[in-house]
mmCIF file with all atom_site columns, C-alpha atoms in Angstrom:
data_model
loop_
_atom_site.group_PDB
_atom_site.id
_atom_site.type_symbol
_atom_site.label_atom_id
_atom_site.label_alt_id
_atom_site.label_comp_id
_atom_site.label_asym_id
_atom_site.label_entity_id
_atom_site.label_seq_id
_atom_site.pdbx_PDB_ins_code
_atom_site.Cartn_x
_atom_site.Cartn_y
_atom_site.Cartn_z
_atom_site.occupancy
_atom_site.B_iso_or_equiv
_atom_site.pdbx_formal_charge
_atom_site.auth_seq_id
_atom_site.auth_comp_id
_atom_site.auth_asym_id
_atom_site.auth_atom_id
_atom_site.pdbx_PDB_model_num
ATOM 1   C CA . MET A 1 1   ? 52.850 18.674 -12.719 1.00 46.00 ? 149 MET A CA 1
ATOM 2   C CA . THR A 1 2   ? 52.707 18.527 -8.955  1.00 45.00 ? 150 THR A CA 1
ATOM 3   C CA . SER A 1 3   ? 50.892 15.892 -6.916  1.00 45.00 ? 151 SER A CA 1
ATOM 4   C CA . THR A 1 4   ? 47.157 16.241 -6.337  1.00 50.00 ? 152 THR A CA 1
ATOM 5   C CA . SER A 1 5   ? 47.843 15.973 -2.587  1.00 70.00 ? 153 SER A CA 1
ATOM 6   C CA . THR A 1 6   ? 49.836 19.213 -2.677  1.00 78.00 ? 154 THR A CA 1
ATOM 7   C CA . PRO A 1 7   ? 47.773 22.175 -1.383  1.00 80.00 ? 155 PRO A CA 1
ATOM 8   C CA . PRO A 1 8   ? 46.270 24.101 -4.337  1.00 87.00 ? 156 PRO A CA 1
ATOM 9   C CA . GLY A 1 9   ? 48.173 27.370 -3.797  1.00 89.00 ? 157 GLY A CA 1
ATOM 10  C CA . LEU A 1 10  ? 51.463 25.566 -3.452  1.00 94.00 ? 158 LEU A CA 1
ATOM 11  C CA . ALA A 1 11  ? 50.698 23.419 -6.509  1.00 93.00 ? 159 ALA A CA 1
ATOM 12  C CA . ARG A 1 12  ? 50.020 26.561 -8.516  1.00 93.00 ? 160 ARG A CA 1
ATOM 13  C CA . PHE A 1 13  ? 53.335 28.063 -7.340  1.00 95.00 ? 161 PHE A CA 1
ATOM 14  C CA . ASN A 1 14  ? 55.165 24.834 -8.204  1.00 96.00 ? 162 ASN A CA 1
ATOM 15  C CA . ASP A 1 15  ? 53.642 24.894 -11.703 1.00 95.00 ? 163 ASP A CA 1
ATOM 16  C CA . LEU A 1 16  ? 54.633 28.489 -12.531 1.00 96.00 ? 164 LEU A CA 1
ATOM 17  C CA . ASP A 1 17  ? 57.158 28.727 -15.327 1.00 96.00 ? 165 ASP A CA 1
ATOM 18  C CA . GLU A 1 18  ? 60.610 29.716 -14.141 1.00 96.00 ? 166 GLU A CA 1
ATOM 19  C CA . PRO A 1 19  ? 60.424 33.453 -14.987 1.00 97.00 ? 167 PRO A CA 1
ATOM 20  C CA . GLU A 1 20  ? 57.065 33.784 -13.204 1.00 97.00 ? 168 GLU A CA 1
ATOM 21  C CA . ALA A 1 21  ? 58.294 31.828 -10.190 1.00 97.00 ? 169 ALA A CA 1
ATOM 22  C CA . PHE A 1 22  ? 61.488 33.913 -10.115 1.00 97.00 ? 170 PHE A CA 1
ATOM 23  C CA . ALA A 1 23  ? 59.444 37.138 -10.134 1.00 95.00 ? 171 ALA A CA 1
ATOM 24  C CA . ALA A 1 24  ? 57.114 35.885 -7.374  1.00 94.00 ? 172 ALA A CA 1
ATOM 25  C CA . LEU A 1 25  ? 60.024 34.844 -5.187  1.00 96.00 ? 173 LEU A CA 1
ATOM 26  C CA . HIS A 1 26  ? 61.966 38.044 -5.897  1.00 95.00 ? 174 HIS A CA 1
ATOM 27  C CA . GLU A 1 27  ? 58.990 40.046 -4.590  1.00 92.00 ? 175 GLU A CA 1
ATOM 28  C CA . THR A 1 28  ? 59.270 37.959 -1.429  1.00 93.00 ? 176 THR A CA 1
ATOM 29  C CA . CYS A 1 29  ? 63.022 38.507 -1.026  1.00 95.00 ? 177 CYS A CA 1
ATOM 30  C CA . ALA A 1 30  ? 65.300 40.677 -3.166  1.00 94.00 ? 178 ALA A CA 1
ATOM 31  C CA . SER A 1 31  ? 68.275 38.305 -2.797  1.00 97.00 ? 179 SER A CA 1
ATOM 32  C CA . THR A 1 32  ? 68.896 36.613 -6.135  1.00 97.00 ? 180 THR A CA 1
ATOM 33  C CA . ALA A 1 33  ? 70.860 33.832 -4.402  1.00 98.00 ? 181 ALA A CA 1
ATOM 34  C CA . TRP A 1 34  ? 67.889 33.092 -2.108  1.00 98.00 ? 182 TRP A CA 1
ATOM 35  C CA . VAL A 1 35  ? 65.494 33.063 -5.065  1.00 98.00 ? 183 VAL A CA 1
ATOM 36  C CA . ARG A 1 36  ? 67.703 30.698 -7.068  1.00 98.00 ? 184 ARG A CA 1
ATOM 37  C CA . ARG A 1 37  ? 68.019 28.280 -4.152  1.00 97.00 ? 185 ARG A CA 1
ATOM 38  C CA . LEU A 1 38  ? 64.243 28.120 -3.778  1.00 98.00 ? 186 LEU A CA 1
ATOM 39  C CA . LEU A 1 39  ? 63.683 27.741 -7.515  1.00 97.00 ? 187 LEU A CA 1
ATOM 40  C CA . VAL A 1 40  ? 66.055 24.804 -7.850  1.00 96.00 ? 188 VAL A CA 1
ATOM 41  C CA . ALA A 1 41  ? 64.286 22.915 -5.047  1.00 96.00 ? 189 ALA A CA 1
ATOM 42  C CA . ARG A 1 42  ? 60.842 23.028 -6.707  1.00 96.00 ? 190 ARG A CA 1
ATOM 43  C CA . PRO A 1 43  ? 58.422 21.332 -6.605  1.00 96.00 ? 191 PRO A CA 1
ATOM 44  C CA . TYR A 1 44  ? 57.530 21.477 -2.926  1.00 96.00 ? 192 TYR A CA 1
ATOM 45  C CA . ALA A 1 45  ? 55.204 18.832 -1.494  1.00 93.00 ? 193 ALA A CA 1
ATOM 46  C CA . THR A 1 46  ? 54.156 20.939 1.508   1.00 94.00 ? 194 THR A CA 1
ATOM 47  C CA . SER A 1 47  ? 54.342 24.516 2.711   1.00 93.00 ? 195 SER A CA 1
ATOM 48  C CA . THR A 1 48  ? 56.604 23.241 5.485   1.00 94.00 ? 196 THR A CA 1
ATOM 49  C CA . ASP A 1 49  ? 59.054 22.051 2.825   1.00 96.00 ? 197 ASP A CA 1
ATOM 50  C CA . LEU A 1 50  ? 58.976 25.498 1.206   1.00 97.00 ? 198 LEU A CA 1
ATOM 51  C CA . TYR A 1 51  ? 59.618 27.228 4.544   1.00 96.00 ? 199 TYR A CA 1
ATOM 52  C CA . ALA A 1 52  ? 62.460 24.841 5.360   1.00 97.00 ? 200 ALA A CA 1
ATOM 53  C CA . ALA A 1 53  ? 64.035 25.548 1.965   1.00 98.00 ? 201 ALA A CA 1
ATOM 54  C CA . SER A 1 54  ? 63.686 29.282 2.658   1.00 97.00 ? 202 SER A CA 1
ATOM 55  C CA . ASP A 1 55  ? 65.349 28.924 6.060   1.00 97.00 ? 203 ASP A CA 1
ATOM 56  C CA . ALA A 1 56  ? 68.190 26.861 4.585   1.00 97.00 ? 204 ALA A CA 1
ATOM 57  C CA . ALA A 1 57  ? 68.726 29.363 1.769   1.00 97.00 ? 205 ALA A CA 1
ATOM 58  C CA . MET A 1 58  ? 68.731 32.245 4.252   1.00 96.00 ? 206 MET A CA 1
ATOM 59  C CA . ALA A 1 59  ? 71.361 30.492 6.375   1.00 96.00 ? 207 ALA A CA 1
ATOM 60  C CA . GLU A 1 60  ? 73.638 30.191 3.338   1.00 96.00 ? 208 GLU A CA 1
ATOM 61  C CA . LEU A 1 61  ? 73.518 33.831 2.255   1.00 95.00 ? 209 LEU A CA 1
ATOM 62  C CA . ILE A 1 62  ? 76.812 35.672 2.332   1.00 94.00 ? 210 ILE A CA 1
ATOM 63  C CA . THR A 1 63  ? 77.091 39.343 3.307   1.00 91.00 ? 211 THR A CA 1
ATOM 64  C CA . ALA A 1 64  ? 76.575 40.605 -0.255  1.00 94.00 ? 212 ALA A CA 1
ATOM 65  C CA . ASP A 1 65  ? 73.409 38.497 -0.563  1.00 95.00 ? 213 ASP A CA 1
ATOM 66  C CA . LEU A 1 66  ? 72.084 39.890 2.716   1.00 93.00 ? 214 LEU A CA 1
ATOM 67  C CA . GLU A 1 67  ? 72.822 43.425 1.522   1.00 92.00 ? 215 GLU A CA 1
ATOM 68  C CA . GLU A 1 68  ? 70.913 42.713 -1.694  1.00 95.00 ? 216 GLU A CA 1
ATOM 69  C CA . ALA A 1 69  ? 67.964 41.383 0.323   1.00 94.00 ? 217 ALA A CA 1
ATOM 70  C CA . MET A 1 70  ? 67.976 44.400 2.661   1.00 91.00 ? 218 MET A CA 1
ATOM 71  C CA . ALA A 1 71  ? 68.013 46.796 -0.295  1.00 89.00 ? 219 ALA A CA 1
ATOM 72  C CA . GLY A 1 72  ? 64.506 45.552 -1.088  1.00 85.00 ? 220 GLY A CA 1
ATOM 73  C CA . HIS A 1 73  ? 63.151 46.868 2.220   1.00 84.00 ? 221 HIS A CA 1
ATOM 74  C CA . PRO A 1 74  ? 62.199 50.477 2.921   1.00 79.00 ? 222 PRO A CA 1
ATOM 75  C CA . PRO A 1 75  ? 62.973 52.108 6.259   1.00 76.00 ? 223 PRO A CA 1
ATOM 76  C CA . ILE A 1 76  ? 60.496 51.492 9.067   1.00 75.00 ? 224 ILE A CA 1
ATOM 77  C CA . GLY A 1 77  ? 57.926 54.261 9.005   1.00 71.00 ? 225 GLY A CA 1
ATOM 78  C CA . ARG A 1 78  ? 58.321 54.866 5.274   1.00 73.00 ? 226 ARG A CA 1
ATOM 79  C CA . PRO A 1 79  ? 56.699 51.967 3.385   1.00 64.00 ? 227 PRO A CA 1
ATOM 80  C CA . LYS A 1 80  ? 57.269 51.811 -0.364  1.00 71.00 ? 228 LYS A CA 1
ATOM 81  C CA . PRO A 1 81  ? 54.595 53.854 -2.139  1.00 73.00 ? 229 PRO A CA 1
ATOM 82  C CA . GLY A 1 82  ? 52.171 51.596 -3.960  1.00 69.00 ? 230 GLY A CA 1
ATOM 83  C CA . ASP A 1 83  ? 53.499 48.446 -2.287  1.00 70.00 ? 231 ASP A CA 1
ATOM 84  C CA . PRO A 1 84  ? 50.676 46.790 -0.337  1.00 71.00 ? 232 PRO A CA 1
ATOM 85  C CA . ALA A 1 85  ? 53.044 44.285 1.315   1.00 71.00 ? 233 ALA A CA 1
ATOM 86  C CA . SER A 1 86  ? 55.242 47.076 2.655   1.00 68.00 ? 234 SER A CA 1
ATOM 87  C CA . ALA A 1 87  ? 52.230 49.035 3.941   1.00 67.00 ? 235 ALA A CA 1
ATOM 88  C CA . ARG A 1 88  ? 50.676 45.905 5.488   1.00 74.00 ? 236 ARG A CA 1
ATOM 89  C CA . GLU A 1 89  ? 53.912 44.888 7.212   1.00 73.00 ? 237 GLU A CA 1
ATOM 90  C CA . GLN A 1 90  ? 54.487 48.364 8.626   1.00 72.00 ? 238 GLN A CA 1
ATOM 91  C CA . ARG A 1 91  ? 50.895 48.920 9.708   1.00 73.00 ? 239 ARG A CA 1
ATOM 92  C CA . GLY A 1 92  ? 52.061 49.404 13.304  1.00 76.00 ? 240 GLY A CA 1
ATOM 93  C CA . MET A 1 93  ? 53.674 52.711 12.331  1.00 79.00 ? 241 MET A CA 1
ATOM 94  C CA . ALA A 1 94  ? 50.651 53.984 10.404  1.00 79.00 ? 242 ALA A CA 1
ATOM 95  C CA . GLY A 1 95  ? 48.882 55.321 13.478  1.00 80.00 ? 243 GLY A CA 1
ATOM 96  C CA . ALA A 1 96  ? 52.024 56.452 15.281  1.00 83.00 ? 244 ALA A CA 1
ATOM 97  C CA . SER A 1 97  ? 52.218 59.991 16.589  1.00 90.00 ? 245 SER A CA 1
ATOM 98  C CA . ALA A 1 98  ? 54.187 62.614 14.694  1.00 90.00 ? 246 ALA A CA 1
ATOM 99  C CA . GLU A 1 99  ? 56.720 62.556 17.526  1.00 94.00 ? 247 GLU A CA 1
ATOM 100 C CA . LEU A 1 100 ? 57.207 58.786 17.254  1.00 92.00 ? 248 LEU A CA 1
ATOM 101 C CA . LYS A 1 101 ? 57.538 58.998 13.469  1.00 89.00 ? 249 LYS A CA 1
ATOM 102 C CA . ALA A 1 102 ? 60.147 61.762 13.807  1.00 92.00 ? 250 ALA A CA 1
ATOM 103 C CA . GLU A 1 103 ? 62.048 59.765 16.433  1.00 94.00 ? 251 GLU A CA 1
ATOM 104 C CA . MET A 1 104 ? 61.927 56.678 14.208  1.00 91.00 ? 252 MET A CA 1
ATOM 105 C CA . LEU A 1 105 ? 63.338 58.684 11.301  1.00 90.00 ? 253 LEU A CA 1
ATOM 106 C CA . GLU A 1 106 ? 66.234 59.873 13.482  1.00 94.00 ? 254 GLU A CA 1
ATOM 107 C CA . LEU A 1 107 ? 66.884 56.357 14.786  1.00 94.00 ? 255 LEU A CA 1
ATOM 108 C CA . ASN A 1 108 ? 66.718 54.902 11.260  1.00 92.00 ? 256 ASN A CA 1
ATOM 109 C CA . LEU A 1 109 ? 69.311 57.433 10.084  1.00 93.00 ? 257 LEU A CA 1
ATOM 110 C CA . ALA A 1 110 ? 71.610 56.742 13.046  1.00 96.00 ? 258 ALA A CA 1
ATOM 111 C CA . TYR A 1 111 ? 71.271 52.990 12.502  1.00 96.00 ? 259 TYR A CA 1
ATOM 112 C CA . GLN A 1 112 ? 71.992 53.319 8.790   1.00 93.00 ? 260 GLN A CA 1
ATOM 113 C CA . GLU A 1 113 ? 75.013 55.508 9.522   1.00 95.00 ? 261 GLU A CA 1
ATOM 114 C CA . LYS A 1 114 ? 76.408 52.862 11.877  1.00 96.00 ? 262 LYS A CA 1
ATOM 115 C CA . PHE A 1 115 ? 75.614 49.692 9.904   1.00 95.00 ? 263 PHE A CA 1
ATOM 116 C CA . GLY A 1 116 ? 75.387 50.920 6.306   1.00 92.00 ? 264 GLY A CA 1
ATOM 117 C CA . HIS A 1 117 ? 71.869 49.586 5.675   1.00 90.00 ? 265 HIS A CA 1
ATOM 118 C CA . VAL A 1 118 ? 68.267 50.097 6.757   1.00 89.00 ? 266 VAL A CA 1
ATOM 119 C CA . PHE A 1 119 ? 67.083 48.896 10.118  1.00 93.00 ? 267 PHE A CA 1
ATOM 120 C CA . LEU A 1 120 ? 65.335 45.639 9.364   1.00 92.00 ? 268 LEU A CA 1
ATOM 121 C CA . ILE A 1 121 ? 62.772 44.021 11.614  1.00 92.00 ? 269 ILE A CA 1
ATOM 122 C CA . CYS A 1 122 ? 59.834 41.736 11.022  1.00 91.00 ? 270 CYS A CA 1
ATOM 123 C CA . ALA A 1 123 ? 57.331 44.516 11.645  1.00 86.00 ? 271 ALA A CA 1
ATOM 124 C CA . THR A 1 124 ? 54.180 42.473 11.021  1.00 86.00 ? 272 THR A CA 1
ATOM 125 C CA . GLY A 1 125 ? 51.984 42.787 14.083  1.00 85.00 ? 273 GLY A CA 1
ATOM 126 C CA . GLY A 1 126 ? 54.401 45.129 15.853  1.00 87.00 ? 274 GLY A CA 1
ATOM 127 C CA . THR A 1 127 ? 53.557 48.556 17.217  1.00 89.00 ? 275 THR A CA 1
ATOM 128 C CA . GLY A 1 128 ? 55.491 51.687 16.444  1.00 89.00 ? 276 GLY A CA 1
ATOM 129 C CA . GLU A 1 129 ? 56.751 51.720 20.014  1.00 93.00 ? 277 GLU A CA 1
ATOM 130 C CA . GLN A 1 130 ? 57.996 48.124 19.740  1.00 92.00 ? 278 GLN A CA 1
ATOM 131 C CA . MET A 1 131 ? 59.885 48.953 16.545  1.00 91.00 ? 279 MET A CA 1
ATOM 132 C CA . ARG A 1 132 ? 61.384 52.070 18.148  1.00 94.00 ? 280 ARG A CA 1
ATOM 133 C CA . ASP A 1 133 ? 62.458 50.077 21.196  1.00 96.00 ? 281 ASP A CA 1
ATOM 134 C CA . ALA A 1 134 ? 64.031 47.427 18.964  1.00 96.00 ? 282 ALA A CA 1
ATOM 135 C CA . VAL A 1 135 ? 66.104 49.915 16.977  1.00 96.00 ? 283 VAL A CA 1
ATOM 136 C CA . ARG A 1 136 ? 67.187 51.617 20.216  1.00 96.00 ? 284 ARG A CA 1
ATOM 137 C CA . GLU A 1 137 ? 68.333 48.269 21.581  1.00 97.00 ? 285 GLU A CA 1
ATOM 138 C CA . ARG A 1 138 ? 69.958 46.967 18.402  1.00 97.00 ? 286 ARG A CA 1
ATOM 139 C CA . ILE A 1 139 ? 71.893 50.122 17.522  1.00 97.00 ? 287 ILE A CA 1
ATOM 140 C CA . GLY A 1 140 ? 74.341 49.173 20.264  1.00 96.00 ? 288 GLY A CA 1
ATOM 141 C CA . ASN A 1 141 ? 75.135 45.784 18.687  1.00 97.00 ? 289 ASN A CA 1
ATOM 142 C CA . ALA A 1 142 ? 78.420 44.880 17.094  1.00 97.00 ? 290 ALA A CA 1
ATOM 143 C CA . PRO A 1 143 ? 78.124 44.651 13.285  1.00 95.00 ? 291 PRO A CA 1
ATOM 144 C CA . GLU A 1 144 ? 78.593 40.850 13.301  1.00 94.00 ? 292 GLU A CA 1
ATOM 145 C CA . ARG A 1 145 ? 75.818 40.391 15.866  1.00 96.00 ? 293 ARG A CA 1
ATOM 146 C CA . GLU A 1 146 ? 73.512 42.745 14.004  1.00 95.00 ? 294 GLU A CA 1
ATOM 147 C CA . ARG A 1 147 ? 74.090 40.913 10.703  1.00 93.00 ? 295 ARG A CA 1
ATOM 148 C CA . GLU A 1 148 ? 72.867 37.670 12.301  1.00 94.00 ? 296 GLU A CA 1
ATOM 149 C CA . ILE A 1 149 ? 69.818 39.420 13.778  1.00 96.00 ? 297 ILE A CA 1
ATOM 150 C CA . VAL A 1 150 ? 69.064 40.843 10.324  1.00 95.00 ? 298 VAL A CA 1
ATOM 151 C CA . ARG A 1 151 ? 69.363 37.333 8.845   1.00 96.00 ? 299 ARG A CA 1
ATOM 152 C CA . THR A 1 152 ? 66.832 36.055 11.415  1.00 96.00 ? 300 THR A CA 1
ATOM 153 C CA . GLU A 1 153 ? 64.455 38.952 10.786  1.00 95.00 ? 301 GLU A CA 1
ATOM 154 C CA . LEU A 1 154 ? 64.678 38.450 7.011   1.00 96.00 ? 302 LEU A CA 1
ATOM 155 C CA . GLY A 1 155 ? 63.867 34.783 7.525   1.00 96.00 ? 303 GLY A CA 1
ATOM 156 C CA . LYS A 1 156 ? 60.729 35.713 9.485   1.00 95.00 ? 304 LYS A CA 1
ATOM 157 C CA . ILE A 1 157 ? 59.654 38.197 6.817   1.00 94.00 ? 305 ILE A CA 1
ATOM 158 C CA . ASN A 1 158 ? 60.259 35.654 4.061   1.00 95.00 ? 306 ASN A CA 1
ATOM 159 C CA . ARG A 1 159 ? 58.124 33.024 5.815   1.00 95.00 ? 307 ARG A CA 1
ATOM 160 C CA . ILE A 1 160 ? 55.230 35.476 6.189   1.00 94.00 ? 308 ILE A CA 1
ATOM 161 C CA . ARG A 1 161 ? 55.510 36.546 2.571   1.00 92.00 ? 309 ARG A CA 1
ATOM 162 C CA . LEU A 1 162 ? 55.785 32.965 1.316   1.00 95.00 ? 310 LEU A CA 1
ATOM 163 C CA . ALA A 1 163 ? 52.688 32.005 3.287   1.00 93.00 ? 311 ALA A CA 1
ATOM 164 C CA . ARG A 1 164 ? 50.836 34.946 1.772   1.00 90.00 ? 312 ARG A CA 1
ATOM 165 C CA . LEU A 1 165 ? 52.077 34.009 -1.725  1.00 90.00 ? 313 LEU A CA 1
ATOM 166 C CA . VAL A 1 166 ? 50.806 30.456 -1.382  1.00 89.00 ? 314 VAL A CA 1
ATOM 167 C CA . GLU A 1 167 ? 47.521 31.588 0.200   1.00 81.00 ? 315 GLU A CA 1
ATOM 168 C CA . GLU A 1 168 ? 46.943 34.236 -2.469  1.00 62.00 ? 316 GLU A CA 1
ATOM 169 C CA . ASP A 1 169 ? 47.787 31.651 -5.132  1.00 51.00 ? 317 ASP A CA 1
ATOM 170 C CA . ALA A 1 170 ? 45.144 29.370 -3.629  1.00 51.00 ? 318 ALA A CA 1
ATOM 171 C CA . ARG A 1 171 ? 42.528 32.106 -4.111  1.00 52.00 ? 319 ARG A CA 1
ATOM 172 C CA . ALA A 1 172 ? 43.676 32.994 -7.637  1.00 47.00 ? 320 ALA A CA 1
#
């Protein structure tokens, strides 16, 4: 059991059995290596400890792990059907014009052709125009540079999702 001073949502997460905790973390990030690193470090005393463990795990991911994590993300402008997290995170594209959506589709395809994976950005709070401008800018990056940007963006997404997991757990 976790300490009574641990926030309730985090305590609940800490107390999940391993398969449940694995599933919750895997919904946060599709990288099995990332999930395993966070599982082994449980229990967490504070949310800050959880976020630090996430950041450390993200820094250690090799290319194959990053590819596995990216495979869990749909292209910008096309959230996963039935996935509220995906729809919530891509809300900035929901009201985009047909022209912007078409341009984003073209840019996504060009990006994927160049880098071999979806364009990944922490889209929470971003507008469709900001996402378009980011893909336009980043498509010119060298693959090594883009991989590190993707790692940073995944880290941001993971922190947001972990915070939501712990907050939702607190309300459960």
